[in-house]
XYZ file of C-alpha atoms in Angstrom:
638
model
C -0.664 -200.383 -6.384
C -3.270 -197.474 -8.025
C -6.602 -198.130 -6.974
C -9.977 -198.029 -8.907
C -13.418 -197.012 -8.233
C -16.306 -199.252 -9.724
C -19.024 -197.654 -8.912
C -22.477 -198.822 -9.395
C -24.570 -202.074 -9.118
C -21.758 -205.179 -10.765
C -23.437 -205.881 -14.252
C -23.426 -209.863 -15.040
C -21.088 -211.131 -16.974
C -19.282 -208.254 -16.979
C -15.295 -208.469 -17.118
C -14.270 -205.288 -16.244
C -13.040 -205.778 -13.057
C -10.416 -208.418 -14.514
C -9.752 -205.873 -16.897
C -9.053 -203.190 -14.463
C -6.955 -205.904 -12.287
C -4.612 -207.091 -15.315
C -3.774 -203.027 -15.413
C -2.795 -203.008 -12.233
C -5.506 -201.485 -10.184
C -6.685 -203.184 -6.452
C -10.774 -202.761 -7.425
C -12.578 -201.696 -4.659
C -16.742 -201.149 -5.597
C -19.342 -198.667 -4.783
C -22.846 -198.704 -4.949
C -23.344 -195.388 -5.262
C -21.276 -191.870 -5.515
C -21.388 -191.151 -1.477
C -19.492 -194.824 -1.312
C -17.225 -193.690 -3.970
C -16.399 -190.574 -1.899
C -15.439 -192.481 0.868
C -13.337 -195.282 -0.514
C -11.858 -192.187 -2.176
C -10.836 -190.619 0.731
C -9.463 -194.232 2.395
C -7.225 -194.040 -0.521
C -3.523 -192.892 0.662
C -2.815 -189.364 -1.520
C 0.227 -190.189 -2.726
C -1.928 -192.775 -5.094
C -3.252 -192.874 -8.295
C -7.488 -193.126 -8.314
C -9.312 -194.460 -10.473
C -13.526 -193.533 -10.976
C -14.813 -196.628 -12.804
C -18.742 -196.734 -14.150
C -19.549 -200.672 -13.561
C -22.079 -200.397 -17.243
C -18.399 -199.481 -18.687
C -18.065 -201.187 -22.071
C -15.545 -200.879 -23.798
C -11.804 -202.117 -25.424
C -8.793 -202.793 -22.444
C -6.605 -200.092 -24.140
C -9.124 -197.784 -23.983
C -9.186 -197.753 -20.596
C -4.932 -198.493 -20.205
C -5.112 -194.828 -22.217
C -7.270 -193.598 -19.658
C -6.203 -194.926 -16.330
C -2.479 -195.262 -16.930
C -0.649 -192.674 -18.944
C 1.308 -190.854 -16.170
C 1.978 -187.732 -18.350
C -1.438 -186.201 -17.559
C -2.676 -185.506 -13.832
C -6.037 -186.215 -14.815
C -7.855 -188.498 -17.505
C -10.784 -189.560 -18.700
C -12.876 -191.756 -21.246
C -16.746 -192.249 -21.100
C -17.272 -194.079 -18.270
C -13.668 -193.859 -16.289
C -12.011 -191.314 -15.109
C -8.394 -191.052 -13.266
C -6.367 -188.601 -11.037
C -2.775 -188.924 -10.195
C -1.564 -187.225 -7.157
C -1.063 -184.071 -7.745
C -4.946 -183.888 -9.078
C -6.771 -185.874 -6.283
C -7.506 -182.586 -3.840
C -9.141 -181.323 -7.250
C -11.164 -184.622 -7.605
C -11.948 -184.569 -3.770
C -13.926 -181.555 -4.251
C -15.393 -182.851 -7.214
C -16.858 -185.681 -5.352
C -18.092 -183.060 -2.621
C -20.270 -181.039 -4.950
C -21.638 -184.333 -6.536
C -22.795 -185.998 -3.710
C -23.588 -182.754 -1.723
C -27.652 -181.834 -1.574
C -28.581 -179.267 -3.950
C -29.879 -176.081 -1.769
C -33.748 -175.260 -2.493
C -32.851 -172.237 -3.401
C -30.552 -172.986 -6.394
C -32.405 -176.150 -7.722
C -35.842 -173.452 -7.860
C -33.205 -171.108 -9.443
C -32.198 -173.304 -11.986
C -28.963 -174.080 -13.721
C -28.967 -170.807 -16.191
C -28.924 -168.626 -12.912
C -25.812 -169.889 -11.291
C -22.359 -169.078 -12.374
C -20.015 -171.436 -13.890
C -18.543 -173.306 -11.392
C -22.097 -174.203 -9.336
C -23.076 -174.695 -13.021
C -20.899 -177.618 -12.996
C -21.829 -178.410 -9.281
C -25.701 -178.137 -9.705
C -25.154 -180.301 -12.698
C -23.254 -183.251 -10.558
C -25.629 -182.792 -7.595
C -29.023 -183.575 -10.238
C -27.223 -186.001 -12.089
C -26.137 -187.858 -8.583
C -29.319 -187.616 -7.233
C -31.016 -189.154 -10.707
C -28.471 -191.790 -10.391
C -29.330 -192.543 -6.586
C -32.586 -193.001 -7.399
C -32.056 -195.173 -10.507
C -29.748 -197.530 -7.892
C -32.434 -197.530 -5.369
C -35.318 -198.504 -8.541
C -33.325 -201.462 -9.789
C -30.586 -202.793 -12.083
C -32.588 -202.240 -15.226
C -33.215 -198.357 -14.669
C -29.514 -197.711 -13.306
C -28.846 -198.344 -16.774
C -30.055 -195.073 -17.869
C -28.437 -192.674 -14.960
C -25.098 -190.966 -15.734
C -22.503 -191.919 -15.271
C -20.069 -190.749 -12.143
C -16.995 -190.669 -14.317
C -18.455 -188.451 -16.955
C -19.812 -186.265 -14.361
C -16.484 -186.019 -12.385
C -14.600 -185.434 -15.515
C -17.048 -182.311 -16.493
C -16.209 -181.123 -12.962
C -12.898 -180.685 -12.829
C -13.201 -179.243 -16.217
C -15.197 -176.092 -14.754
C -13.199 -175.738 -11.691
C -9.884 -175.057 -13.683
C -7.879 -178.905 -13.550
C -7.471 -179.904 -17.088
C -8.492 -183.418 -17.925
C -7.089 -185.390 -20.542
C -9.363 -187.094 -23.382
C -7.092 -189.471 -25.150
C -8.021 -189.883 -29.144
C -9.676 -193.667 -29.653
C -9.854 -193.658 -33.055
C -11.502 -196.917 -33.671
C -11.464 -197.837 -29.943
C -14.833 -198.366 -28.111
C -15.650 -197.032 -24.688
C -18.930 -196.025 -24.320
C -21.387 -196.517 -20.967
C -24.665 -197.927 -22.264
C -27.897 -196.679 -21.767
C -29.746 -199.965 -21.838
C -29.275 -204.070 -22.856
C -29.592 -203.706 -26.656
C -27.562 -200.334 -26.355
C -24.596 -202.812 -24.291
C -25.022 -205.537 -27.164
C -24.234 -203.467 -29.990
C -21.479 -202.048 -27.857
C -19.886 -205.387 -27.264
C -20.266 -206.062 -31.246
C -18.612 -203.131 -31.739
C -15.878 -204.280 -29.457
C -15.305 -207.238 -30.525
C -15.147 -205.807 -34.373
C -11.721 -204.293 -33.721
C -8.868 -205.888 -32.474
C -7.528 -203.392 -29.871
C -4.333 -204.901 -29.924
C -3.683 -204.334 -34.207
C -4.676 -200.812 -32.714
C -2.131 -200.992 -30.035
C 0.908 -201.935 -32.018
C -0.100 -199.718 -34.924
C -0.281 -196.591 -31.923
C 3.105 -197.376 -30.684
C 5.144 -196.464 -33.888
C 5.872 -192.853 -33.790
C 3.132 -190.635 -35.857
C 5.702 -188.698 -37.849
C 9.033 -190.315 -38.507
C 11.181 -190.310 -41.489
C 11.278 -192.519 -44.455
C 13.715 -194.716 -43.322
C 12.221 -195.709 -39.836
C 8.793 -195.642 -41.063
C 9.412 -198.217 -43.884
C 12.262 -199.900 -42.922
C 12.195 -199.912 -39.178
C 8.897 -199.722 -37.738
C 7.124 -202.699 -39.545
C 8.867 -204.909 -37.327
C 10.667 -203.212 -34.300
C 7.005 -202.551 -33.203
C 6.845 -206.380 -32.406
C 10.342 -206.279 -30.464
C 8.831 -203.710 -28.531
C 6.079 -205.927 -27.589
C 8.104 -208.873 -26.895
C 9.910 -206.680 -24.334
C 7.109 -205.405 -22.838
C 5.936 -209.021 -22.169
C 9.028 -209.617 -20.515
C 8.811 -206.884 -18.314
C 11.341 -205.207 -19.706
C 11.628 -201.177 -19.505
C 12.534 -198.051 -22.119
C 14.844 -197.298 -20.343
C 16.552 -200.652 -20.143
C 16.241 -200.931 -24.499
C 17.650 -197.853 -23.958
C 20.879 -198.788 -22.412
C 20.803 -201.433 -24.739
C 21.346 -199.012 -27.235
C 23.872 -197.193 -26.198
C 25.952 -200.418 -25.316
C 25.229 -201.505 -28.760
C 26.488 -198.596 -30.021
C 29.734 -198.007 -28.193
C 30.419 -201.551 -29.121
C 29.854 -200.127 -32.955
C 32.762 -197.322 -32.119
C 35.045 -199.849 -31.105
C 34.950 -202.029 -33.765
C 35.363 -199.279 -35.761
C 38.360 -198.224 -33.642
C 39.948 -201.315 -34.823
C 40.699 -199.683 -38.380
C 40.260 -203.373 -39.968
C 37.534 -204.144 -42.876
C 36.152 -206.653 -40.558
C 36.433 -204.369 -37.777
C 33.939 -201.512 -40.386
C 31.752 -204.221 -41.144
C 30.593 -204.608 -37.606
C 30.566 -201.293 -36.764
C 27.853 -200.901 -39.517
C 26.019 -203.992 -38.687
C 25.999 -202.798 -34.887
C 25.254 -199.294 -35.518
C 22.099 -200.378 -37.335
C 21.295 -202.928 -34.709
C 21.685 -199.943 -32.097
C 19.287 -198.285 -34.125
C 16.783 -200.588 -34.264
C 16.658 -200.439 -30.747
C 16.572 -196.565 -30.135
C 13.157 -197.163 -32.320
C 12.495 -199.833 -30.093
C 12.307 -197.934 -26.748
C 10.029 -195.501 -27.850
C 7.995 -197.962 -29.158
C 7.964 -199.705 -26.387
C 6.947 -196.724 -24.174
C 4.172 -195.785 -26.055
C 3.152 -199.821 -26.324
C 3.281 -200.285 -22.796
C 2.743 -196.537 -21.383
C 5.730 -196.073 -19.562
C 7.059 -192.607 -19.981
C 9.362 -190.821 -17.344
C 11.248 -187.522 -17.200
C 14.157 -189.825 -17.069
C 13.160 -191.545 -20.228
C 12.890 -188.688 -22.241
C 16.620 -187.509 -21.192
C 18.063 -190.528 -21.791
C 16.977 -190.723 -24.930
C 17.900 -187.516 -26.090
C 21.572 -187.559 -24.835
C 22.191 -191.187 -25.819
C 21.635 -190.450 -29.002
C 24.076 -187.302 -29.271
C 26.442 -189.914 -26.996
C 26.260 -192.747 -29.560
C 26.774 -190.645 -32.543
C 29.634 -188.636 -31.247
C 30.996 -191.770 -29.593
C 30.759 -193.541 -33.203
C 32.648 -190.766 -34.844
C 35.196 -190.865 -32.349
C 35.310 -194.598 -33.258
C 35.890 -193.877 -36.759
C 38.783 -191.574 -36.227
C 40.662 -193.948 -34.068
C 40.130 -196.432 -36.367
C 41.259 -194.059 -39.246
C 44.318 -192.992 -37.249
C 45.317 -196.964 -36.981
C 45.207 -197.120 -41.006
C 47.808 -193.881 -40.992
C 44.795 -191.232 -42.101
C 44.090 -188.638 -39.641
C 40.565 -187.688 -39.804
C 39.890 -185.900 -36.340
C 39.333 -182.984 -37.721
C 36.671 -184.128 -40.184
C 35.237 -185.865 -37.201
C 35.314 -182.913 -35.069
C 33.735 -180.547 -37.610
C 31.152 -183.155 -38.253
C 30.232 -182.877 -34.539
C 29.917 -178.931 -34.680
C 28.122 -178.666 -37.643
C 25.406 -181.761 -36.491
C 25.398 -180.015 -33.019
C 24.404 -176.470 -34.680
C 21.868 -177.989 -36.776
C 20.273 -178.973 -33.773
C 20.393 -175.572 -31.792
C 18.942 -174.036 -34.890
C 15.804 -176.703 -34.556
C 15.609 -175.701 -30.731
C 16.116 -171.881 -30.825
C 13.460 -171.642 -34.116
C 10.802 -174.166 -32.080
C 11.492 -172.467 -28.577
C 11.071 -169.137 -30.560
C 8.145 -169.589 -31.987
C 6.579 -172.513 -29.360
C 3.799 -169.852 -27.949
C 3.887 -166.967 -30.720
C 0.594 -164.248 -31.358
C -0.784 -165.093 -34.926
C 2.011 -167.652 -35.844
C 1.381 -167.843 -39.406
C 2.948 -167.089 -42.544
C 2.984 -167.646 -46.376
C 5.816 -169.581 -46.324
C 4.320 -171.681 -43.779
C 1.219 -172.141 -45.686
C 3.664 -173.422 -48.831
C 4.703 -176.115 -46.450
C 1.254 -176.903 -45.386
C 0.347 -177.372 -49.193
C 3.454 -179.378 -50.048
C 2.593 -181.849 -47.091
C -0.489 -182.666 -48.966
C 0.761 -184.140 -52.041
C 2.259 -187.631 -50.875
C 5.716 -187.630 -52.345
C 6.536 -184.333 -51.561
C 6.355 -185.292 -47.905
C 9.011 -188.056 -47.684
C 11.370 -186.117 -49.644
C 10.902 -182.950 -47.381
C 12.164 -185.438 -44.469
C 14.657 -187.651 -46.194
C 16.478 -184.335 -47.364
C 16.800 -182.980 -44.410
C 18.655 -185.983 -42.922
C 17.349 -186.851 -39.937
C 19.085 -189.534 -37.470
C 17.275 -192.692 -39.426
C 18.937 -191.345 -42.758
C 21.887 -190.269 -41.737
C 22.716 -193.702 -39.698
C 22.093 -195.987 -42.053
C 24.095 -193.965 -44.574
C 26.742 -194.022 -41.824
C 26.681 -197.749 -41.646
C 26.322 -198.395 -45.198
C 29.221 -196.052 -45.823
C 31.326 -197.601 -42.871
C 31.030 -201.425 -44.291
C 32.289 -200.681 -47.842
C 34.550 -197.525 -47.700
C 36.716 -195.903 -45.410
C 36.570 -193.797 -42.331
C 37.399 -190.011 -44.332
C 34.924 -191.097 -47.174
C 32.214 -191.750 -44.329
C 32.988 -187.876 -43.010
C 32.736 -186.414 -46.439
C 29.467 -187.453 -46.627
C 28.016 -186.894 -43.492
C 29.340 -183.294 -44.230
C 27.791 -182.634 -47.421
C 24.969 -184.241 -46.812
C 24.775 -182.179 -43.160
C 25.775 -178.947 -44.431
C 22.994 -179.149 -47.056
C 20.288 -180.135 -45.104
C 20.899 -177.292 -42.639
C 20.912 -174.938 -45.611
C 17.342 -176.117 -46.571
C 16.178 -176.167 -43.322
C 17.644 -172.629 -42.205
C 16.991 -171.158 -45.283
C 12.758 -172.191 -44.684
C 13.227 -170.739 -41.267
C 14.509 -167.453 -42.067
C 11.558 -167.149 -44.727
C 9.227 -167.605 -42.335
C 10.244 -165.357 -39.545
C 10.933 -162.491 -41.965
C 7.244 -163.002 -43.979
C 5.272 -164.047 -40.779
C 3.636 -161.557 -38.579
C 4.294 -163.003 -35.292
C 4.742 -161.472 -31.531
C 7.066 -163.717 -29.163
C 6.063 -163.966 -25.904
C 8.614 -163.283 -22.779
C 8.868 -167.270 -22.124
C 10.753 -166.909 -25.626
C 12.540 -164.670 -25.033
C 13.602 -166.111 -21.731
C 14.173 -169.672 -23.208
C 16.429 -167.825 -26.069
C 18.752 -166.240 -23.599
C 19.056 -169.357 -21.472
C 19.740 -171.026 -24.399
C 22.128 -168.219 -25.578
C 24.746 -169.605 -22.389
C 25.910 -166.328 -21.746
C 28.219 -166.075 -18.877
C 29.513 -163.711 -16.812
C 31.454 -161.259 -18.745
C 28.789 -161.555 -21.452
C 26.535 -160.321 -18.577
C 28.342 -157.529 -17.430
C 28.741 -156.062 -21.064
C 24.395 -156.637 -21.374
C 24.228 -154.615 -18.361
C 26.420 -151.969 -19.394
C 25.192 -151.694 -23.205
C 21.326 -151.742 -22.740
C 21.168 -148.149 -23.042
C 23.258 -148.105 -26.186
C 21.151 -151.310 -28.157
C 17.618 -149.834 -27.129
C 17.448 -147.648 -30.271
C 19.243 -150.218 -32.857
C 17.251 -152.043 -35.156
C 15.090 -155.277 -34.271
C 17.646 -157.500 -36.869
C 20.784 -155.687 -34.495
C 21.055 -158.725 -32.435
C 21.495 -162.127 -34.450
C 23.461 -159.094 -36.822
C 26.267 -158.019 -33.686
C 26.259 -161.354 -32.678
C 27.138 -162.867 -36.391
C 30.000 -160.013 -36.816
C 31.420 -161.209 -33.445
C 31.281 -164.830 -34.081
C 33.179 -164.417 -37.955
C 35.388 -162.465 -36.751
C 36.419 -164.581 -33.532
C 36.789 -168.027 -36.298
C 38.420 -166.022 -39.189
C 40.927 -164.796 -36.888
C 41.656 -168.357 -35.517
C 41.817 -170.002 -39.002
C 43.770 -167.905 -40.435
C 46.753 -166.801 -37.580
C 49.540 -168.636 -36.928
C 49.158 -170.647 -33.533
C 50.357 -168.239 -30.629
C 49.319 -164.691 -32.204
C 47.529 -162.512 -30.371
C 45.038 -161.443 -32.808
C 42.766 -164.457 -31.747
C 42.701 -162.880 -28.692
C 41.911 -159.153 -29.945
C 38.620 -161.362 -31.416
C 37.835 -162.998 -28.448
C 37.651 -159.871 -26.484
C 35.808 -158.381 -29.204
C 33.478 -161.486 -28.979
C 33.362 -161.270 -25.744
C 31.853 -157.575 -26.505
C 29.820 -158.453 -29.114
C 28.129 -161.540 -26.924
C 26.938 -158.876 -24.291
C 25.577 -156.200 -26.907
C 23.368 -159.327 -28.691
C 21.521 -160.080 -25.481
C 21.407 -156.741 -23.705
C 18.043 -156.645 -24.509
C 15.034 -159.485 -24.740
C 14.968 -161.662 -27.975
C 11.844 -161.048 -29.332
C 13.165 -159.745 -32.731
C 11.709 -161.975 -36.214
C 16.107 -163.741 -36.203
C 16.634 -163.608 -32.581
C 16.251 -167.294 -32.719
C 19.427 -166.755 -34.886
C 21.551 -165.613 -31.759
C 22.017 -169.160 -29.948
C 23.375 -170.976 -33.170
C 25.648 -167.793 -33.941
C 27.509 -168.456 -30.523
C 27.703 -171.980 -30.676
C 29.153 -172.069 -34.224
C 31.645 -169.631 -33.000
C 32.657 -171.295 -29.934
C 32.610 -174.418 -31.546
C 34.449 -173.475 -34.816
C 37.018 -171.541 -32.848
C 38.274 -174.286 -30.982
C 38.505 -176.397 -33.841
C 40.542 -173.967 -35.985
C 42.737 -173.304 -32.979
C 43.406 -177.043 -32.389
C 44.523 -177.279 -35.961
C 46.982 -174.251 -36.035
C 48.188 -176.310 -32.693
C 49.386 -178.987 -35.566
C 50.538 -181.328 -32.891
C 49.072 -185.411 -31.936
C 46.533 -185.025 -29.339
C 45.169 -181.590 -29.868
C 42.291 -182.317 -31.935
C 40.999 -185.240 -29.897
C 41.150 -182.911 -26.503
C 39.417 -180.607 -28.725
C 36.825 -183.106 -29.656
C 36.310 -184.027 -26.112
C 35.876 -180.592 -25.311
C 33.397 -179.444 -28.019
C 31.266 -183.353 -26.824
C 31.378 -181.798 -22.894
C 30.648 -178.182 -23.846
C 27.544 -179.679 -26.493
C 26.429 -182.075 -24.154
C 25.809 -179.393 -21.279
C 23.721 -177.249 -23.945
C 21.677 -180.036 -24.975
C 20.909 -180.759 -21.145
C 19.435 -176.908 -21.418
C 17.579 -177.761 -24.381
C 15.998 -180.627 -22.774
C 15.111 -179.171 -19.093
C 13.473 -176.219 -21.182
C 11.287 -179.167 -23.280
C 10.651 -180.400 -19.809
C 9.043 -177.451 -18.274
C 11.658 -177.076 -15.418
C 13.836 -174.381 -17.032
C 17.640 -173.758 -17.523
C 20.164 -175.387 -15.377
C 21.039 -173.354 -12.093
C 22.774 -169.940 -13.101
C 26.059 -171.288 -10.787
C 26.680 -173.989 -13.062
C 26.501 -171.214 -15.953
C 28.961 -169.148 -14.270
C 31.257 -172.384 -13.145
C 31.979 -173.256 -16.676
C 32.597 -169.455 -17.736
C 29.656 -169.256 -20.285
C 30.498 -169.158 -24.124
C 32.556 -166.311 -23.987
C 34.214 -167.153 -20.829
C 35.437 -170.705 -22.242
C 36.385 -169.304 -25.605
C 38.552 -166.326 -23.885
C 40.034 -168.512 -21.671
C 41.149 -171.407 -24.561
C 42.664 -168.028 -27.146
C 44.693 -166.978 -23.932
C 45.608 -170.195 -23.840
C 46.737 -170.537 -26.962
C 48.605 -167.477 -26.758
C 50.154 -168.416 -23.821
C 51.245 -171.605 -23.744
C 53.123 -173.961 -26.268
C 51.201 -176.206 -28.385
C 52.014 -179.519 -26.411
C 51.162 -177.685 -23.260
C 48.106 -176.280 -25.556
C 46.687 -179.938 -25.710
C 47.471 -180.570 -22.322
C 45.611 -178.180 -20.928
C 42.297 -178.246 -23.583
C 42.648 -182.303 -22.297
C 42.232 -180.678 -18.672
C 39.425 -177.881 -19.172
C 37.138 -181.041 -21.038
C 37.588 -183.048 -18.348
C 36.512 -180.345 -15.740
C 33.260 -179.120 -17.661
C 32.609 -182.579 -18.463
C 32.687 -183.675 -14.735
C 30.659 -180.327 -13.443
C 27.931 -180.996 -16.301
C 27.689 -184.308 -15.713
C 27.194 -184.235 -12.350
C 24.696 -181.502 -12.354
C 22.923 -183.140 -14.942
C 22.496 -186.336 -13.834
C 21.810 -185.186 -10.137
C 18.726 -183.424 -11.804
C 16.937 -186.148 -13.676
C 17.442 -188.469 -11.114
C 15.542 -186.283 -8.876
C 13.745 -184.300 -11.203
C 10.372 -183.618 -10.787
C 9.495 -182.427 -14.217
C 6.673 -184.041 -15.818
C 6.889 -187.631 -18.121
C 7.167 -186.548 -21.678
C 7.813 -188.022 -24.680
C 8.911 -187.098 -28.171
C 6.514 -187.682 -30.907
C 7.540 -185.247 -33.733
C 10.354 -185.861 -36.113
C 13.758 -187.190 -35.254
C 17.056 -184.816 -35.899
């Protein structure tokens, strides 16, 4: 259990120490700020700590934003501060240079003469010894001494640990300075009703049209009758993904009844990925493992769905894998263009542009808004259209839209991108640059041509990158759509590729398109396989191709998401294990050069498997015992 601080003489009829109880907290009081220090230091470091003014007046939530959100080490609101772990040695010292004696010397001095750290120390030690003496006076002047919190807080500040001030809005919390001060404080609490403001805080602050208006108005309520239940994220998020597998196998049935409930599910399912986010930000309760799961369920339930379709498909005598399949690689790219231009451009020097400012101005006029998002598809758009489309046509009408509607919306949204790197005046940092090439997945043969051809790209052009890597890519798909299965020009390509690959990240992607690199090898990898599968022409080889593609896209989305976390790439051995991009594409032309095309499907069967199995693995071993901060996604689905 966390523990909190009140420090202070108890003010009557006060219910804050219920309040602090019904968060969890063991309260443990203090008359004064030497008492705080020591129950501070009785408190086992491996705790959270909470500082808690006893005068504090103010809303419950205000203080569950405070004293519980485990993304932030330390945070504070007037009157209560808190310190997980990893910040309590900081707060420790805090506590020392508030309730230490101010030397002669320095009090004389005066706070302009110190520097800023005993700025922040001279401070606490004046404002402790005011509010010692207000304790020793009486309950009636304590009222107007700082507060310990507030003091604490400002500490930390100075001394280099950030400290976390969570927006109120209409929230009070607020330490009064005397009775008539505390009456109009508890008015003002009472006047809102912090648990409207609760709900209204859980729904995601930018969302698409969809969720926000057909969604959100009541899943917010779902997520509070979980969290009164005890129920978890993580557990709705299961939920999900059940509900959603169940959706792919009724639509593996190939029956109209069988489509129905697939839509009907896949909507439920949903509703419920809404729901866990909600619920988190209801209830608090992010995790590193949250965050993952509800990333790769997402991809898992989608890709699982359209799987479900083309089985069902296949039942009705309509083979529709390879729709399905280049539904996957073109909603996969999308996404690697959204991570490669946001990891890009995530720290950039004077990151603006006119384009940029367009956007700004177009999200000021209403309408404009909510068209921006619905065009661009995201996941509450593009599932209920799924559903819808599921119910009352068939599977290969279902992948004809999801393809038009994909391909366009990652025209739009590439198209804006481009125009802003090329018009804005921006210089990438080396965490970029670094993030770029991890997410590049370049393996080892990639490496040894980077090595070799550094000397060669150092005088090209800053657009030679995304341009050598483009030229390698089209060549390495046009030479797999159109041979005949078995010819060896795929493989001229892929060594060419392989080439290519190297040259692009010899040196560090800085460049305005560099961002441009990552997508140009996935689409290549990704399209190559495909086209390769169908020259196969034989049953199975597009469905070990589509399992393939899902292993190889789920391992670069686990890169994506342990660079969002702060705990970089996965380890450079599980890189080199599954051969990098280049390595996996060479390796699948030889094999279609090499082998029939029965063997062909055999042996794509056996390499998904295997990279599924090593990713997995990895992966999962990770999270589980990750130690990457709680995080959770509040900008715009995909």
């Amino acid at each position: 259990m966390s523990t909190a601080i009140l420090t202070g003489p108890p003010v009557p009829g006060s219910s804050l120490e219920g309040d602090l109880r019904s968060l969890g907290f063991d309260v443990r009081v203090a008359p004064g700020a030497a008492e705080s220090e020591a129950l501070l230091a009785a408190v086992p470091a491996a705790e959270r700590v909470a500082v808690v003014d006893a005068r504090f007046v103010g809303h419950v939530h205000s203080l569950r934003l405070a004293l519980t959100d485990p993304r932030f080490p330390a945070s504070a609101v007037p009157g209560a501060l808190t310190a997980q772990p990893e910040a309590r040695a900081a707060l420790a010292t805090a506590f020392a240079a508030t309730t230490a004696p101010a030397p002669a010397a320095e009090t004389a001095a005066g706070a302009s003469d110190l520097p800023d750290a005993a700025d922040a120390s001279g401070a606490a030690q004046q404002s402790a010894a005011a509010n010692a003496e207000a304790t020793a006076a009486g309950p009636g002047t304590a009222l107007r001494a700082p507060d310990l919190p507030g003091l604490l807080a400002d500490t930390l500040d100075s001394a280099g640990t950030p400290v976390h001030r969570p927006e109120l809005g209409s929230l009070v919390a607020t330490v009064p300075a005397d009775p008539q001060a505390r009456n109009e404080a508890r008015q003002a609490v009472a006047a809102v009703d912090d648990e409207d403001v609760r709900l209204r805080s859980a729904v995601k602050a930018r969302d698409g049209f969809f969720t926000t208006f057909c969604i959100s108005p009541y899943s917010r309520y779902i997520a509070r009758w979980c969290a009164r239940r005890g129920l978890t994220p993580n557990q709705v998020t299961t939920a999900s993904l059940i509900t959603a597998l169940i959706a792919a196998g009724a639509a593996a049935t190939g029956t109209r009844g069988g489509y129905i409930a697939a839509g009907l599910l896949l909507l439920f399912s949903f509703v419920l990925d809404c729901t866990d986010g909600q619920l988190a930000r209801y209830s608090l309760q992010y995790s590193t493992m949250g965050a993952w799961l509800d990333a790769t369920f997402d991809r898992a339930k989608e890709y699982a769905y359209y799987a479900g379709l083309a089985l069902g498909a296949a039942r009705g005598g309509d083979d529709v894998w390879a729709l399905a399949l280049g539904a996957m690689v073109l909603q996969t790219c999308r996404h690697v263009v959204d991570f490669s231009f946001n990891e890009a451009n995530h720290d950039a020097e004077s990151n603006t542009s006119p384009t940029a400012a367009l956007s700004d101005k177009l999200d000021s006029v209403g309408w404009t808004v909510w068209v921006r998002r619905m065009i661009v598809l995201p996941i509450g758009e593009r599932w209920a259209m799924i559903a819808v489309l599921t119910a009352v046509t068939t599977p290969r009408i279902v992948f004809y839209a999801l393809l038009v509607g994909c391909a366009f919306a990652a025209c739009y949204t590439t198209a804006g991108r481009l125009l802003r790197s090329l018009t804005r005046k921006a210089r990438r940092t080396d965490r970029a640059a670094q993030a770029l090439a991890d997410l590049a997945d370049s393996g080892p043969l990639a490496e040894a041509v980077a090595r070799a051809g550094r000397r060669f790209v150092a005088g090209l052009p800053a657009m030679a990158p995304p341009a050598i890597a483009f030229v390698g890519g089209a060549g390495l798909v046009a030479a797999a759509v159109f041979s005949d299965y078995g010819s060896v020009w795929p493989v001229v390509a892929a060594v060419t590729y392989v080439i290519t690959s190297g040259l692009a990240v010899a040196r560090p992607l800085k460049g305005a398109l560099d961002w441009l690199v990552p997508p140009v090898f996935r689409a290549a990898e990704y399209g190559a396989i495909l086209a390769l599968a169908m020259a196969a022409d034989v049953n199975g080889a597009l469905p070990a191709a589509y399992g393939l593609v899902a292993a190889v896209a789920y391992h670069h989305y686990d890169t994506v998401y342990r660079i969002r976390g702060g705990t970089g790439a996965p380890p450079h051995w599980l890189v080199r294990a599954t051969g990098g991009h280049e390595g996996r594409i060479l390796l699948v032309v030889l094999l279609a050069a090499l082998v029939t095309d029965t063997d062909f499907t055999i042996a794509l069967a056996a390499l998904a498997v295997a990279v599924a199995l090593l990713v997995l693995v990895e992966s999962i071993r990770f999270w589980v015992s990750s130690a990457a901060p709680a995080v959770h996604d509040e900008g715009e689905p995909a």
